[in-house]
Tab-separated table of C-alpha atoms in Angstrom:
chain	number	residue	atom	x	y	z
A	27	MET	CA	0.084	-0.064	0.064
A	28	ASP	CA	1.453	3.365	-1.070
A	29	LEU	CA	0.332	6.104	1.247
A	30	HIS	CA	1.000	8.895	-1.265
A	31	GLU	CA	-0.846	7.176	-4.021
A	32	LEU	CA	-3.850	6.665	-1.716
A	33	ILE	CA	-3.800	10.509	-0.829
A	34	ALA	CA	-3.578	11.499	-4.359
A	35	ARG	CA	-6.833	9.841	-5.127
A	36	GLY	CA	-8.535	12.233	-2.740
A	37	GLU	CA	-11.397	11.566	-0.404
A	38	GLY	CA	-14.229	9.672	-1.925
A	39	GLU	CA	-16.916	6.893	-1.149
A	40	GLU	CA	-14.209	4.492	0.255
A	41	LEU	CA	-11.558	6.954	1.414
A	42	GLU	CA	-11.756	9.614	4.269
A	43	PHE	CA	-8.949	11.817	5.713
A	44	LYS	CA	-8.953	12.725	9.411
A	45	GLN	CA	-6.397	15.082	10.930
A	46	LYS	CA	-7.129	13.275	14.230
A	47	THR	CA	-9.837	11.603	16.154
A	48	THR	CA	-11.275	14.432	18.185
A	49	HIS	CA	-14.336	12.671	19.636
A	50	PRO	CA	-16.031	9.188	19.246
A	51	HIS	CA	-19.390	11.018	18.294
A	52	ARG	CA	-17.783	12.539	15.103
A	53	ILE	CA	-15.747	9.613	13.919
A	54	SER	CA	-18.753	7.219	14.495
A	55	ARG	CA	-20.615	8.818	11.655
A	56	THR	CA	-17.691	8.067	9.315
A	57	LEU	CA	-17.222	4.394	10.529
A	58	ALA	CA	-21.000	3.774	10.354
A	59	SER	CA	-21.325	5.329	6.826
A	60	LEU	CA	-18.349	3.192	5.397
A	61	ALA	CA	-19.691	0.048	6.933
A	62	ASN	CA	-23.177	0.703	5.541
A	63	THR	CA	-21.819	1.319	2.038
A	64	ARG	CA	-18.900	-0.571	0.590
A	65	GLY	CA	-16.397	-0.250	3.419
A	66	GLY	CA	-13.206	1.741	2.935
A	67	LEU	CA	-10.190	3.388	4.637
A	68	VAL	CA	-9.802	6.251	7.041
A	69	LEU	CA	-6.250	7.901	6.935
A	70	VAL	CA	-5.783	9.578	10.477
A	71	GLY	CA	-2.981	12.084	10.399
A	72	VAL	CA	-4.029	13.494	7.042
A	73	ASP	CA	-5.885	16.755	6.784
A	74	ASP	CA	-8.701	17.578	4.277
A	75	ALA	CA	-6.223	18.986	1.791
A	76	GLY	CA	-4.212	15.797	1.678
A	77	ARG	CA	-1.287	16.988	3.739
A	78	VAL	CA	0.389	14.442	6.042
A	79	LEU	CA	0.495	15.935	9.523
A	80	GLY	CA	0.852	12.718	11.346
A	81	VAL	CA	-0.571	11.625	14.735
A	82	ARG	CA	1.003	12.303	18.103
A	83	ASP	CA	0.011	9.060	19.714
A	84	ALA	CA	-1.183	6.122	17.273
A	85	GLU	CA	-2.331	3.997	20.327
A	86	GLU	CA	-4.531	6.795	21.651
A	87	GLU	CA	-6.102	7.093	18.161
A	88	VAL	CA	-6.661	3.323	17.974
A	89	PHE	CA	-8.279	3.424	21.404
A	90	MET	CA	-10.664	6.287	20.428
A	91	LEU	CA	-11.607	4.470	17.185
A	92	LEU	CA	-12.350	1.226	18.983
A	93	ASP	CA	-14.339	3.132	21.617
A	94	ALA	CA	-16.401	4.705	18.764
A	95	ALA	CA	-16.915	1.360	16.926
A	96	THR	CA	-17.880	-0.393	20.013
A	97	ASN	CA	-19.917	2.193	22.051
A	98	TYR	CA	-20.953	4.806	19.452
A	99	VAL	CA	-22.158	2.637	16.661
A	100	GLU	CA	-25.159	0.174	17.035
A	101	PRO	CA	-24.939	-2.589	16.271
A	102	PRO	CA	-21.245	-2.383	17.223
A	103	LEU	CA	-18.659	-2.566	14.391
A	104	THR	CA	-16.169	-5.471	14.552
A	105	GLY	CA	-13.280	-6.185	12.176
A	106	LEU	CA	-11.638	-2.703	12.078
A	107	LYS	CA	-7.930	-3.106	11.153
A	108	PHE	CA	-5.089	-0.745	11.920
A	109	ARG	CA	-1.773	-0.157	10.287
A	110	GLU	CA	0.753	2.494	11.142
A	111	ILE	CA	2.808	3.991	8.144
A	112	GLU	CA	5.859	6.109	8.724
A	113	THR	CA	6.530	8.894	6.266
A	114	GLU	CA	8.870	11.891	6.463
A	115	GLY	CA	9.178	11.216	10.193
A	116	ARG	CA	5.431	11.229	10.767
A	117	THR	CA	3.048	8.477	11.556
A	118	VAL	CA	-0.264	8.039	9.607
A	119	LEU	CA	-2.786	5.591	11.050
A	120	VAL	CA	-4.520	3.561	8.260
A	121	VAL	CA	-7.879	2.255	9.403
A	122	THR	CA	-9.600	-0.412	7.282
A	123	VAL	CA	-13.480	-0.481	7.897
A	124	PRO	CA	-14.966	-3.534	6.148
A	125	GLU	CA	-18.436	-3.456	4.543
A	126	SER	CA	-20.755	-4.856	7.261
A	127	VAL	CA	-22.968	-7.940	7.076
A	128	ASN	CA	-25.136	-6.450	9.963
A	129	LYS	CA	-26.443	-3.356	8.194
A	130	PRO	CA	-27.940	-0.956	9.007
A	131	HIS	CA	-25.555	0.713	11.580
A	132	ARG	CA	-26.469	3.801	13.377
A	133	ALA	CA	-24.048	6.438	14.920
A	134	LEU	CA	-24.634	8.064	18.323
A	135	VAL	CA	-24.272	11.728	17.373
A	136	ALA	CA	-25.645	13.184	20.695
A	137	PRO	CA	-27.009	11.631	23.819
A	138	ASP	CA	-29.789	9.210	22.972
A	139	ASP	CA	-29.574	10.349	19.381
A	140	TRP	CA	-28.954	7.474	17.019
A	141	ARG	CA	-28.801	8.139	13.219
A	142	GLY	CA	-28.051	6.057	10.174
A	143	TYR	CA	-25.509	7.289	7.567
A	144	VAL	CA	-24.184	6.091	4.136
A	145	ARG	CA	-21.288	7.352	1.960
A	146	VAL	CA	-22.313	9.663	-0.818
A	147	ARG	CA	-19.029	10.613	-2.639
A	148	ASP	CA	-16.783	12.059	0.046
A	149	SER	CA	-19.385	12.647	2.705
A	150	SER	CA	-21.354	10.785	5.356
A	151	VAL	CA	-25.012	11.556	4.571
A	152	GLN	CA	-27.928	10.691	6.953
A	153	THR	CA	-30.266	8.144	5.540
A	154	SER	CA	-34.065	7.762	5.567
A	155	GLY	CA	-35.994	5.006	7.236
A	156	LEU	CA	-36.687	3.534	3.718
A	157	THR	CA	-32.967	3.352	2.909
A	158	GLU	CA	-32.151	1.853	6.297
A	159	LYS	CA	-34.707	-0.929	5.570
A	160	LEU	CA	-33.055	-1.571	2.211
A	161	LEU	CA	-29.550	-1.663	3.729
A	162	ASN	CA	-30.680	-4.685	5.654
A	163	ARG	CA	-31.128	-6.548	2.381
A	164	GLN	CA	-27.992	-5.072	0.758
A	165	GLN	CA	-25.342	-7.457	2.277
A	166	PRO	CA	-21.904	-7.833	0.677
A	167	GLU	CA	-22.723	-11.345	-0.559
A	168	ALA	CA	-26.261	-10.637	-1.665
A	169	ARG	CA	-26.315	-7.606	-4.078
A	170	PHE	CA	-29.529	-6.696	-5.704
A	171	GLU	CA	-30.186	-8.055	-9.117
A	172	HIS	CA	-30.646	-4.873	-11.018
A	173	LEU	CA	-33.512	-4.655	-13.530
A	174	PRO	CA	-33.235	-3.119	-17.064
A	175	LEU	CA	-33.775	0.595	-16.983
A	176	ASN	CA	-35.805	2.714	-19.442
A	177	LYS	CA	-34.715	6.095	-20.863
A	178	GLN	CA	-36.021	8.121	-18.052
A	179	GLU	CA	-34.664	5.994	-15.280
A	180	LEU	CA	-31.295	5.951	-16.960
A	181	ALA	CA	-31.489	9.880	-17.053
A	182	VAL	CA	-31.579	9.833	-13.224
A	183	ILE	CA	-28.401	7.738	-13.036
A	184	ASP	CA	-26.631	9.781	-15.552
A	185	TYR	CA	-27.686	12.940	-13.745
A	186	LEU	CA	-26.377	11.701	-10.521
A	187	LYS	CA	-23.052	10.801	-11.904
A	188	THR	CA	-22.338	14.563	-12.461
A	189	HIS	CA	-24.439	15.973	-9.663
A	190	PRO	CA	-24.387	15.056	-5.995
A	191	ARG	CA	-28.052	14.855	-5.455
A	192	ILE	CA	-31.590	15.274	-7.122
A	193	ASN	CA	-34.998	16.035	-5.764
A	194	LEU	CA	-38.553	15.356	-7.173
A	195	ALA	CA	-38.939	18.647	-8.806
A	196	GLN	CA	-35.555	18.440	-10.620
A	197	PHE	CA	-36.418	14.918	-11.907
A	198	MET	CA	-39.835	16.151	-13.026
A	199	LYS	CA	-38.165	18.842	-15.008
A	200	LEU	CA	-35.441	16.520	-16.309
A	201	VAL	CA	-37.801	13.919	-17.750
A	202	ASN	CA	-40.983	16.005	-18.205
A	203	PHE	CA	-42.912	13.682	-15.931
A	204	GLY	CA	-46.009	14.703	-13.704
A	205	LYS	CA	-45.428	14.472	-9.929
A	206	ARG	CA	-47.021	11.093	-9.293
A	207	ARG	CA	-45.176	9.395	-12.113
A	208	ALA	CA	-42.007	11.031	-11.257
A	209	PHE	CA	-42.202	9.833	-7.590
A	210	GLN	CA	-43.045	6.280	-8.572
A	211	THR	CA	-40.063	6.112	-10.753
A	212	LEU	CA	-37.728	7.352	-8.241
A	213	ILE	CA	-39.090	4.927	-5.499
A	214	LYS	CA	-38.814	2.129	-7.931
A	215	LEU	CA	-35.044	2.877	-8.401
A	216	VAL	CA	-34.674	3.102	-4.627
A	217	LEU	CA	-36.240	-0.258	-4.123
A	218	HIS	CA	-34.137	-1.884	-6.677
A	219	GLY	CA	-30.855	-0.489	-5.095
A	220	TYR	CA	-29.977	1.927	-8.031
A	221	ILE	CA	-30.249	5.209	-5.927
A	222	ARG	CA	-30.738	6.159	-2.139
A	223	HIS	CA	-33.556	8.162	-0.529
A	224	HIS	CA	-32.692	10.799	2.052
A	225	ASP	CA	-35.453	12.659	4.092
A	226	LYS	CA	-33.774	14.354	6.967
A	227	GLU	CA	-33.529	17.861	5.334
A	228	LYS	CA	-36.326	20.274	4.318
A	229	GLU	CA	-37.277	18.111	1.294
A	230	PRO	CA	-36.339	14.759	0.378
A	231	TYR	CA	-33.614	14.005	-2.245
A	232	TYR	CA	-31.859	11.111	-3.836
A	233	THR	CA	-28.276	10.024	-4.347
A	234	LEU	CA	-26.384	7.297	-5.988
Protein backbone atom coordinates (compact mmCIF):
# COMPACT_ATOMS: atom_id res chain seq x y z
CA MET A 1 0.00 0.00 0.00
CA ASP A 2 1.52 3.32 -1.09
CA LEU A 3 0.33 6.11 1.20
CA HIS A 4 1.02 8.92 -1.25
CA GLU A 5 -0.88 7.15 -4.03
CA LEU A 6 -3.84 6.76 -1.69
CA ILE A 7 -3.77 10.43 -0.75
CA ALA A 8 -3.48 11.44 -4.40
CA ARG A 9 -6.83 9.76 -5.10
CA GLY A 10 -8.53 12.27 -2.81
CA GLU A 11 -11.42 11.61 -0.49
CA GLY A 12 -14.28 9.60 -1.95
CA GLU A 13 -16.87 6.95 -1.21
CA GLU A 14 -14.24 4.57 0.16
CA LEU A 15 -11.59 6.98 1.48
CA GLU A 16 -11.72 9.56 4.28
CA PHE A 17 -9.00 11.86 5.65
CA LYS A 18 -8.95 12.76 9.35
CA GLN A 19 -6.41 15.06 10.92
CA LYS A 20 -7.11 13.38 14.27
CA THR A 21 -9.90 11.60 16.13
CA THR A 22 -11.31 14.45 18.18
CA HIS A 23 -14.33 12.67 19.67
CA PRO A 24 -16.09 9.30 19.24
CA HIS A 25 -19.34 11.12 18.33
CA ARG A 26 -17.75 12.55 15.18
CA ILE A 27 -15.79 9.57 13.93
CA SER A 28 -18.75 7.24 14.58
CA ARG A 29 -20.58 8.80 11.62
CA THR A 30 -17.69 8.03 9.30
CA LEU A 31 -17.31 4.47 10.57
CA ALA A 32 -21.04 3.73 10.29
CA SER A 33 -21.33 5.26 6.83
CA LEU A 34 -18.41 3.24 5.44
CA ALA A 35 -19.72 0.01 6.99
CA ASN A 36 -23.20 0.71 5.59
CA THR A 37 -21.85 1.31 2.08
CA ARG A 38 -18.91 -0.60 0.61
CA GLY A 39 -16.34 -0.26 3.36
CA GLY A 40 -13.18 1.74 2.96
CA LEU A 41 -10.19 3.39 4.60
CA VAL A 42 -9.76 6.24 7.06
CA LEU A 43 -6.34 7.93 7.03
CA VAL A 44 -5.79 9.50 10.45
CA GLY A 45 -3.04 12.11 10.42
CA VAL A 46 -3.96 13.53 7.00
CA ASP A 47 -5.89 16.79 6.71
CA ASP A 48 -8.68 17.61 4.25
CA ALA A 49 -6.15 19.07 1.81
CA GLY A 50 -4.20 15.81 1.72
CA ARG A 51 -1.27 17.08 3.77
CA VAL A 52 0.44 14.54 6.01
CA LEU A 53 0.49 15.97 9.52
CA GLY A 54 0.87 12.70 11.39
CA VAL A 55 -0.58 11.66 14.73
CA ARG A 56 0.99 12.28 18.14
CA ASP A 57 0.02 8.96 19.66
CA ALA A 58 -1.17 6.15 17.38
CA GLU A 59 -2.23 3.98 20.32
CA GLU A 60 -4.48 6.73 21.63
CA GLU A 61 -6.07 7.08 18.18
CA VAL A 62 -6.69 3.32 18.01
CA PHE A 63 -8.28 3.41 21.47
CA MET A 64 -10.59 6.27 20.42
CA LEU A 65 -11.59 4.51 17.20
CA LEU A 66 -12.32 1.21 18.95
CA ASP A 67 -14.35 3.09 21.56
CA ALA A 68 -16.36 4.74 18.78
CA ALA A 69 -16.88 1.46 16.90
CA THR A 70 -17.96 -0.38 20.05
CA ASN A 71 -19.94 2.18 22.05
CA TYR A 72 -20.99 4.84 19.54
CA VAL A 73 -22.15 2.60 16.67
CA GLU A 74 -25.16 0.28 16.92
CA PRO A 75 -24.89 -2.58 16.29
CA PRO A 76 -21.20 -2.32 17.23
CA LEU A 77 -18.65 -2.59 14.44
CA THR A 78 -16.14 -5.41 14.50
CA GLY A 79 -13.32 -6.22 12.17
CA LEU A 80 -11.60 -2.83 12.05
CA LYS A 81 -7.93 -3.19 11.14
CA PHE A 82 -5.15 -0.73 11.92
CA ARG A 83 -1.80 -0.14 10.30
CA GLU A 84 0.81 2.51 11.05
CA ILE A 85 2.75 3.98 8.13
CA GLU A 86 5.83 6.13 8.70
CA THR A 87 6.54 8.86 6.18
CA GLU A 88 8.78 11.91 6.45
CA GLY A 89 9.20 11.27 10.16
CA ARG A 90 5.44 11.28 10.76
CA THR A 91 3.01 8.49 11.56
CA VAL A 92 -0.25 8.00 9.66
CA LEU A 93 -2.77 5.51 11.00
CA VAL A 94 -4.58 3.59 8.25
CA VAL A 95 -7.93 2.26 9.45
CA THR A 96 -9.66 -0.39 7.34
CA VAL A 97 -13.44 -0.48 7.79
CA PRO A 98 -14.97 -3.55 6.12
CA GLU A 99 -18.40 -3.47 4.56
CA SER A 100 -20.73 -4.82 7.21
CA VAL A 101 -22.90 -7.91 7.08
CA ASN A 102 -25.06 -6.48 9.90
CA LYS A 103 -26.52 -3.40 8.20
CA PRO A 104 -27.88 -0.93 8.97
CA HIS A 105 -25.56 0.65 11.55
CA ARG A 106 -26.45 3.86 13.35
CA ALA A 107 -24.10 6.36 14.93
CA LEU A 108 -24.60 8.04 18.31
CA VAL A 109 -24.29 11.72 17.38
CA ALA A 110 -25.68 13.13 20.66
CA PRO A 111 -27.03 11.63 23.89
CA ASP A 112 -29.81 9.16 22.96
CA ASP A 113 -29.69 10.33 19.33
CA TRP A 114 -28.83 7.45 16.98
CA ARG A 115 -28.76 8.13 13.23
CA GLY A 116 -27.98 6.09 10.13
CA TYR A 117 -25.44 7.24 7.55
CA VAL A 118 -24.17 6.12 4.15
CA ARG A 119 -21.27 7.37 2.04
CA VAL A 120 -22.21 9.67 -0.82
CA ARG A 121 -19.05 10.61 -2.69
CA ASP A 122 -16.76 12.04 0.01
CA SER A 123 -19.42 12.68 2.66
CA SER A 124 -21.31 10.77 5.33
CA VAL A 125 -24.98 11.51 4.63
CA GLN A 126 -27.89 10.72 6.91
CA THR A 127 -30.25 8.06 5.60
CA SER A 128 -34.02 7.80 5.54
CA GLY A 129 -36.05 5.04 7.18
CA LEU A 130 -36.66 3.52 3.75
CA THR A 131 -32.94 3.43 2.95
CA GLU A 132 -32.18 1.81 6.31
CA LYS A 133 -34.70 -0.95 5.61
CA LEU A 134 -33.11 -1.57 2.23
CA LEU A 135 -29.60 -1.64 3.72
CA ASN A 136 -30.67 -4.69 5.68
CA ARG A 137 -31.11 -6.49 2.36
CA GLN A 138 -27.94 -5.12 0.75
CA GLN A 139 -25.36 -7.41 2.27
CA PRO A 140 -21.94 -7.82 0.62
CA GLU A 141 -22.71 -11.36 -0.54
CA ALA A 142 -26.26 -10.60 -1.68
CA ARG A 143 -26.36 -7.64 -4.02
CA PHE A 144 -29.58 -6.66 -5.73
CA GLU A 145 -30.24 -8.13 -9.13
CA HIS A 146 -30.59 -4.92 -11.11
CA LEU A 147 -33.48 -4.61 -13.56
CA PRO A 148 -33.22 -3.16 -17.07
CA LEU A 149 -33.85 0.59 -17.02
CA ASN A 150 -35.81 2.73 -19.45
CA LYS A 151 -34.66 6.08 -20.86
CA GLN A 152 -36.10 8.17 -18.04
CA GLU A 153 -34.68 5.92 -15.34
CA LEU A 154 -31.25 6.00 -16.97
CA ALA A 155 -31.51 9.80 -17.06
CA VAL A 156 -31.55 9.85 -13.24
CA ILE A 157 -28.44 7.69 -13.02
CA ASP A 158 -26.60 9.80 -15.59
CA TYR A 159 -27.61 13.01 -13.80
CA LEU A 160 -26.34 11.72 -10.44
CA LYS A 161 -23.00 10.77 -11.92
CA THR A 162 -22.28 14.47 -12.37
CA HIS A 163 -24.44 15.97 -9.59
CA PRO A 164 -24.38 15.08 -5.87
CA ARG A 165 -28.19 14.83 -5.53
CA ILE A 166 -31.56 15.24 -7.22
CA ASN A 167 -34.99 16.06 -5.78
CA LEU A 168 -38.47 15.32 -7.11
CA ALA A 169 -38.95 18.70 -8.79
CA GLN A 170 -35.59 18.46 -10.56
CA PHE A 171 -36.41 14.97 -11.82
CA MET A 172 -39.85 16.08 -13.04
CA LYS A 173 -38.16 18.82 -15.07
CA LEU A 174 -35.41 16.51 -16.30
CA VAL A 175 -37.75 13.93 -17.84
CA ASN A 176 -40.95 15.99 -18.22
CA PHE A 177 -42.98 13.74 -15.91
CA GLY A 178 -45.90 14.64 -13.69
CA LYS A 179 -45.42 14.50 -9.92
CA ARG A 180 -46.99 11.09 -9.31
CA ARG A 181 -45.21 9.32 -12.18
CA ALA A 182 -41.89 10.94 -11.24
CA PHE A 183 -42.23 9.88 -7.60
CA GLN A 184 -43.12 6.30 -8.56
CA THR A 185 -40.08 6.14 -10.83
CA LEU A 186 -37.71 7.38 -8.13
CA ILE A 187 -39.08 4.98 -5.51
CA LYS A 188 -38.76 2.08 -7.97
CA LEU A 189 -35.08 2.96 -8.40
CA VAL A 190 -34.64 3.13 -4.62
CA LEU A 191 -36.31 -0.24 -4.07
CA HIS A 192 -34.08 -1.92 -6.65
CA GLY A 193 -30.89 -0.50 -5.19
CA TYR A 194 -29.97 1.98 -7.93
CA ILE A 195 -30.29 5.14 -5.84
CA ARG A 196 -30.73 6.09 -2.18
CA HIS A 197 -33.50 8.10 -0.55
CA HIS A 198 -32.76 10.80 2.07
CA ASP A 199 -35.46 12.62 4.03
CA LYS A 200 -33.71 14.35 6.93
CA GLU A 201 -33.55 17.81 5.34
CA LYS A 202 -36.29 20.27 4.36
CA GLU A 203 -37.24 18.21 1.32
CA PRO A 204 -36.38 14.62 0.40
CA TYR A 205 -33.65 14.00 -2.16
CA TYR A 206 -31.89 11.10 -3.87
CA THR A 207 -28.26 10.10 -4.37
CA LEU A 208 -26.34 7.26 -6.00
